[in-house]
mmCIF file of C-alpha atoms in Angstrom:
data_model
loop_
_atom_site.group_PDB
_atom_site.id
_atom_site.type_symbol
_atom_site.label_atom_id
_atom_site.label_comp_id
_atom_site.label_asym_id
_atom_site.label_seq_id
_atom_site.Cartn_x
_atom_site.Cartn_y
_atom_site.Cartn_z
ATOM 1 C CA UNK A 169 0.000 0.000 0.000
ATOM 2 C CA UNK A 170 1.644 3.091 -1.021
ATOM 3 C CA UNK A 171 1.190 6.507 1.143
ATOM 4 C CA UNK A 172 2.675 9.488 0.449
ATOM 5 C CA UNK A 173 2.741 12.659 3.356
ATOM 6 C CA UNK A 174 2.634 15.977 2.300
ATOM 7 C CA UNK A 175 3.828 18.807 4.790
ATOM 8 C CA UNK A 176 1.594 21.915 3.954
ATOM 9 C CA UNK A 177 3.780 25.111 4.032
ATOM 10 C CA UNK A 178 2.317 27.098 1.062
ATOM 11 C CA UNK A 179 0.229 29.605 2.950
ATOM 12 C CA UNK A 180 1.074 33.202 3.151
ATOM 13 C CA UNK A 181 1.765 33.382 6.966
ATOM 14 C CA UNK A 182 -0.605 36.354 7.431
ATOM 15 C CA UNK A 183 -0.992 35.546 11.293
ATOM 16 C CA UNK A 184 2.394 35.073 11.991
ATOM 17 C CA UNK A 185 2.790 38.426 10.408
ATOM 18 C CA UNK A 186 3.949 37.034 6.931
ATOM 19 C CA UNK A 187 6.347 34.974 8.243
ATOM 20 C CA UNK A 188 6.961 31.536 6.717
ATOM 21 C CA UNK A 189 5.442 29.634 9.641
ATOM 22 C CA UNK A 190 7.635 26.351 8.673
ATOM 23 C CA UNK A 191 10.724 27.908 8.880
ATOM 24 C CA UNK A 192 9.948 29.675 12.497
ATOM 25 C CA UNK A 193 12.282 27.999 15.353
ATOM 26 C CA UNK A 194 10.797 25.805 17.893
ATOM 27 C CA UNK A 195 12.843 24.191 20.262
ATOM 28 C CA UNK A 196 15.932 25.324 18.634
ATOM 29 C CA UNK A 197 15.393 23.976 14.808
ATOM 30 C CA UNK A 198 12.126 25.439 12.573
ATOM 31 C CA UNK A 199 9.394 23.753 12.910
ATOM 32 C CA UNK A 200 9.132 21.724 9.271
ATOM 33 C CA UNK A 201 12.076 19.622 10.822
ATOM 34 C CA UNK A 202 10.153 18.855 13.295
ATOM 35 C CA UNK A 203 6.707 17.650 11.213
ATOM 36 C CA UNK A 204 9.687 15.627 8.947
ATOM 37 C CA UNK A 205 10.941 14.413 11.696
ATOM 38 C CA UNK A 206 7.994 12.571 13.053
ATOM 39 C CA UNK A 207 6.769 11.465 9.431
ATOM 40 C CA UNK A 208 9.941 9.707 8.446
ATOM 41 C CA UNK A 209 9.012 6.640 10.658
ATOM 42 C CA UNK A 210 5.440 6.599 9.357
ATOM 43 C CA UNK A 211 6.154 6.732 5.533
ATOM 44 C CA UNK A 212 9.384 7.105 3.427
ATOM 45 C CA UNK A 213 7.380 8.831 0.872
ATOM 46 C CA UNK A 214 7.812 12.860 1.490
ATOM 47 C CA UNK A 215 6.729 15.748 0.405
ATOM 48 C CA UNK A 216 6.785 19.391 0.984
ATOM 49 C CA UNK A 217 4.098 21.940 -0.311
ATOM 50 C CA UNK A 218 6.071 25.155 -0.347
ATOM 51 C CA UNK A 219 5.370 28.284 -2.448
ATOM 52 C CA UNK A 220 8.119 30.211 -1.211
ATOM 53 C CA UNK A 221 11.561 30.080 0.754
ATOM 54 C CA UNK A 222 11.993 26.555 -2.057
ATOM 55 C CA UNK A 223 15.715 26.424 -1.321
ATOM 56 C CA UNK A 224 15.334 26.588 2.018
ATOM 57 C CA UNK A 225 12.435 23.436 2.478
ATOM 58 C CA UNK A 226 14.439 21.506 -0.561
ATOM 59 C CA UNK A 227 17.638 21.371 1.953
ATOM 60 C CA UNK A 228 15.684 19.100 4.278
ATOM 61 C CA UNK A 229 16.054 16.405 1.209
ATOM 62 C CA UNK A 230 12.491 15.941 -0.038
ATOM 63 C CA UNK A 231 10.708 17.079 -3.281
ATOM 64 C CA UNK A 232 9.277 20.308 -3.091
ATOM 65 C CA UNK A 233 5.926 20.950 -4.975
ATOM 66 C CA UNK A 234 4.206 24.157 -5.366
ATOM 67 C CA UNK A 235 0.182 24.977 -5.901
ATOM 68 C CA UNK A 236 -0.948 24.829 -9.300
ATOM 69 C CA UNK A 237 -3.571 26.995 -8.417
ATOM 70 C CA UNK A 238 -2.427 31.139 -8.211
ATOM 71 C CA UNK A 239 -3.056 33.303 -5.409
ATOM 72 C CA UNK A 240 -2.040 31.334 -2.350
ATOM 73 C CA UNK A 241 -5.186 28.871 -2.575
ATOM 74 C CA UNK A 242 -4.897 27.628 0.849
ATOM 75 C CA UNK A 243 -4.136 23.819 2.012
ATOM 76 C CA UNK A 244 -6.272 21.733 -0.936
ATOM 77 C CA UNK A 245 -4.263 23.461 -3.299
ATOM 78 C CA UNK A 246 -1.180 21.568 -1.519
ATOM 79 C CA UNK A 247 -3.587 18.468 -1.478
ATOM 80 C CA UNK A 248 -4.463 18.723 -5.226
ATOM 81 C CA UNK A 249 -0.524 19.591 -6.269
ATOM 82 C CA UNK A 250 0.242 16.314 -4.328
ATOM 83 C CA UNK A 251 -2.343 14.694 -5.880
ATOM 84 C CA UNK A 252 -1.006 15.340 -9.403
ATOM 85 C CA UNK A 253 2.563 14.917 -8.305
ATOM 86 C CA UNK A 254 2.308 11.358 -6.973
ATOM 87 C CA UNK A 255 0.956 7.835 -7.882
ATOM 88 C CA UNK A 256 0.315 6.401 -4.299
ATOM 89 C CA UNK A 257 -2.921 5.300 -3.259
ATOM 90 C CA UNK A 258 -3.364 7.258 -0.155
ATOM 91 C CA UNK A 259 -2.186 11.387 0.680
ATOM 92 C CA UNK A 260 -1.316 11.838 4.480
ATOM 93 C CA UNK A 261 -1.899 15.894 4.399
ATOM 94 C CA UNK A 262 -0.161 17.439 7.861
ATOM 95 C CA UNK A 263 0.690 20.700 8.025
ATOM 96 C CA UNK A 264 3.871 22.840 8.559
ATOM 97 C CA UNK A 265 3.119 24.411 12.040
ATOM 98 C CA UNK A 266 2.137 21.079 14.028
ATOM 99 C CA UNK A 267 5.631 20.167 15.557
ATOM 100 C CA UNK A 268 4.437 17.106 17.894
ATOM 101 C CA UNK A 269 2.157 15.462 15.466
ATOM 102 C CA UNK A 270 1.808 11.835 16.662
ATOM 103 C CA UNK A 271 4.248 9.199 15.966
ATOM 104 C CA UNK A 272 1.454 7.042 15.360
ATOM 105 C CA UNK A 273 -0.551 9.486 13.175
ATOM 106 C CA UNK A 274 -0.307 7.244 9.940
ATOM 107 C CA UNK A 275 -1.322 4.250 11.131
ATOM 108 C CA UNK A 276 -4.121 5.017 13.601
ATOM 109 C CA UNK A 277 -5.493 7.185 9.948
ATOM 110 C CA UNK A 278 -5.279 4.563 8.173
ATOM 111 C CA UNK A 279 -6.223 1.698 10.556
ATOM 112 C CA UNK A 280 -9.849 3.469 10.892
ATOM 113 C CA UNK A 281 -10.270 4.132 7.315
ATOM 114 C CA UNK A 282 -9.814 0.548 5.977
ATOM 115 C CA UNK A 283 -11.897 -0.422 9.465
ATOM 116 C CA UNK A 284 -15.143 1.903 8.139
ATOM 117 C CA UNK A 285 -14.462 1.761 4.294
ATOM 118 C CA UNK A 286 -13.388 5.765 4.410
ATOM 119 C CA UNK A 287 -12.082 7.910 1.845
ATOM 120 C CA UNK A 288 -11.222 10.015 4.034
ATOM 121 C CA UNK A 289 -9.750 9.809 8.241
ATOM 122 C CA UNK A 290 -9.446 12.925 10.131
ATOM 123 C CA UNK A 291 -7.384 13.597 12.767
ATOM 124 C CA UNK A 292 -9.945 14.424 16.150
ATOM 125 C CA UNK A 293 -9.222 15.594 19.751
ATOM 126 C CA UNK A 294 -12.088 15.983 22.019
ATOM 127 C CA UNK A 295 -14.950 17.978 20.134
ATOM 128 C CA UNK A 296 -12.331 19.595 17.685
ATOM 129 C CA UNK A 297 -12.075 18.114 14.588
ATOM 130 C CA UNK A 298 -8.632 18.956 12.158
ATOM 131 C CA UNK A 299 -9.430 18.352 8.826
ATOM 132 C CA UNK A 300 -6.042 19.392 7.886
ATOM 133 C CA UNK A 301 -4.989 16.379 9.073
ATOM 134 C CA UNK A 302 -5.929 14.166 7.082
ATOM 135 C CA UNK A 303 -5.559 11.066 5.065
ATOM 136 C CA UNK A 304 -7.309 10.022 1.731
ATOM 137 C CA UNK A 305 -7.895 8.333 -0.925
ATOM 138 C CA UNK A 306 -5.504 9.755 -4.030
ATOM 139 C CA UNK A 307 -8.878 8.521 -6.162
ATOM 140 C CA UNK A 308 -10.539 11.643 -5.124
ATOM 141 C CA UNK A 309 -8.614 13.684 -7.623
ATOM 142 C CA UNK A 310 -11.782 14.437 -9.870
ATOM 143 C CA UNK A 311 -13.536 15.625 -7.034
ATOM 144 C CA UNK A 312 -11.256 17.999 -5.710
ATOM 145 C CA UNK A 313 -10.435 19.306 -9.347
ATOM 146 C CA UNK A 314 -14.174 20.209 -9.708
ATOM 147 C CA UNK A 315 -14.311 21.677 -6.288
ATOM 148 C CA UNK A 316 -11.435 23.983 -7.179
ATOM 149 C CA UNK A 317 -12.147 24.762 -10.224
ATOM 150 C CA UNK A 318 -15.621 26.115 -8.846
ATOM 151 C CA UNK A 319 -14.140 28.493 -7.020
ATOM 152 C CA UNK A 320 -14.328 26.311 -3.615
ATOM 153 C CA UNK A 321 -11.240 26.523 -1.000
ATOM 154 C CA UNK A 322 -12.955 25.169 2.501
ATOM 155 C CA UNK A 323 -11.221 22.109 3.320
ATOM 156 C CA UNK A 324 -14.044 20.351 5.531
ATOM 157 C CA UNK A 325 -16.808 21.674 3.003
ATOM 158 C CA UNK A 326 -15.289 19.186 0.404
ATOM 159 C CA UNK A 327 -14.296 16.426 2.759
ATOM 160 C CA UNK A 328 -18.236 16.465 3.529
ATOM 161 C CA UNK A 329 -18.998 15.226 0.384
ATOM 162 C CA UNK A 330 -17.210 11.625 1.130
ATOM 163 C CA UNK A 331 -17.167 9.124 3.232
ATOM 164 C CA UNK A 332 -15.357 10.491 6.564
ATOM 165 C CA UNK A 333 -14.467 8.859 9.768
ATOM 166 C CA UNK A 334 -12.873 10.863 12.521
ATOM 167 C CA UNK A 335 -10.071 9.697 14.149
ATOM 168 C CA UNK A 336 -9.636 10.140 18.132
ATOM 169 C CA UNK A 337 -6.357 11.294 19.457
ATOM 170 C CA UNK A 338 -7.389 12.765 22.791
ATOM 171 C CA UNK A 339 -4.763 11.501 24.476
ATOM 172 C CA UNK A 340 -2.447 13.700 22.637
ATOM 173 C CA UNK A 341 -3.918 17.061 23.173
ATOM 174 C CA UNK A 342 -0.751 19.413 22.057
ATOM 175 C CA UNK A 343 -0.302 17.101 19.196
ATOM 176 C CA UNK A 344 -2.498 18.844 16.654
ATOM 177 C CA UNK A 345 -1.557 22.743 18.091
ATOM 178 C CA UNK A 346 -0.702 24.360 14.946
ATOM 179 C CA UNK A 347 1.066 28.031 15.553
ATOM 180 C CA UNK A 348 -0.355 31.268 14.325
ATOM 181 C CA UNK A 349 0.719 33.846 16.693
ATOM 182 C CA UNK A 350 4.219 34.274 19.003
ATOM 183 C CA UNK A 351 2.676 33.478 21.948
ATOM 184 C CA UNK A 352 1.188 30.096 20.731
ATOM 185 C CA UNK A 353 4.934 29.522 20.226
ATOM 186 C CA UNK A 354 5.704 30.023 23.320
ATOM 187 C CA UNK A 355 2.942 28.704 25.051
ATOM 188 C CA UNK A 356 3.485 25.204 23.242
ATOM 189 C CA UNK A 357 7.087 25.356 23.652
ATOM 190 C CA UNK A 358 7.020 26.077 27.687
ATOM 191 C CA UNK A 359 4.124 23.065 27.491
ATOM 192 C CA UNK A 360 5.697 20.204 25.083
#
């Protein structure tokens, strides 16, 4: 079964002040290292959704891809580049600013989306779902075309059109803390 993770870093930044999020430090290296770092023992197959700083991402040794679609389209632009980049079955989508993602992210994903017949598994603590965090089905291509192509950019509005199964991970409650502002930084850095 062949899986391929794709580390979201394409967005513009605009709450970290335009800042390339993946790049900011935490715990001493940015935080992309980190979200590599915890993928490489789920899946060999890597890569990086970047639409800017491409030197910079293509030093940590993976492909870099970059939207298709203009205008900073937001994370199923990533999705859809990935999509069209790679032929494995399955896209684990995580993004850039989630630096203690679960170890066992992948296979928990996947374990419940074979176990319900899923295209897609999200990623759930508590009541919060992160449909960022995702896996599915590569065969959804057509779908997310169209959904682009009509102008649509919500990432849970066209995961609602499949067949989803949340995932729980409640006993990881930092895992899924993305970072938009300095003091989320430092709040999940004094925590982890």
């Amino acid at each position: 079964m062949s899986i391929t993770a794709v580390v979201l870093a394409g967005g513009k930044g605009r709450r970290m002040g335009g800042v390339d999020k993946g790049m900011v430090e935490f715990l001493g290296k940015p935080m992309v290292a980190h979200v590599i770092e915890r993928l490489r023992s789920q899946t060999p197959e890597i890569l990086i959704n970047a639409n800017r700083e491409i030197e910079r991402y293509a030093a940590f040794g993976f492909p870099v891809i970059q939207d298709d679609i203009p205008d900073y389209a937001g994370p199923l632009a990533g999705l859809h580049k990935a999509m069209t980049t790679t032929e494995s079955a399955y896209i684990l989508t995580v993004p850039c600013d989630a630096p203690l993602l679960p170890r066992n992210l992948l296979a928990k994903l996947m374990d419940s989306m074979m176990a319900h017949d899923a295209d897609i598994a999200i990623a759930k603590t508590g009541m919060q779902a992160h449909p960022v965090i995702s896996l599915c089905r590569r065969a959804l291509l057509p779908s997310l075309t169209k959904y682009l192509q009509e102008g649509g950019r919500k990432v849970d509005t066209w995961q609602q059109g499949h067949e989803v199964v949340e995932v729980q991970f409640s006993q990881h409650p930092l895992a899924f803390s993305n970072i938009n502002t300095s003091d989320e930084l430092l709040t999940l850095e004094q925590a982890a």
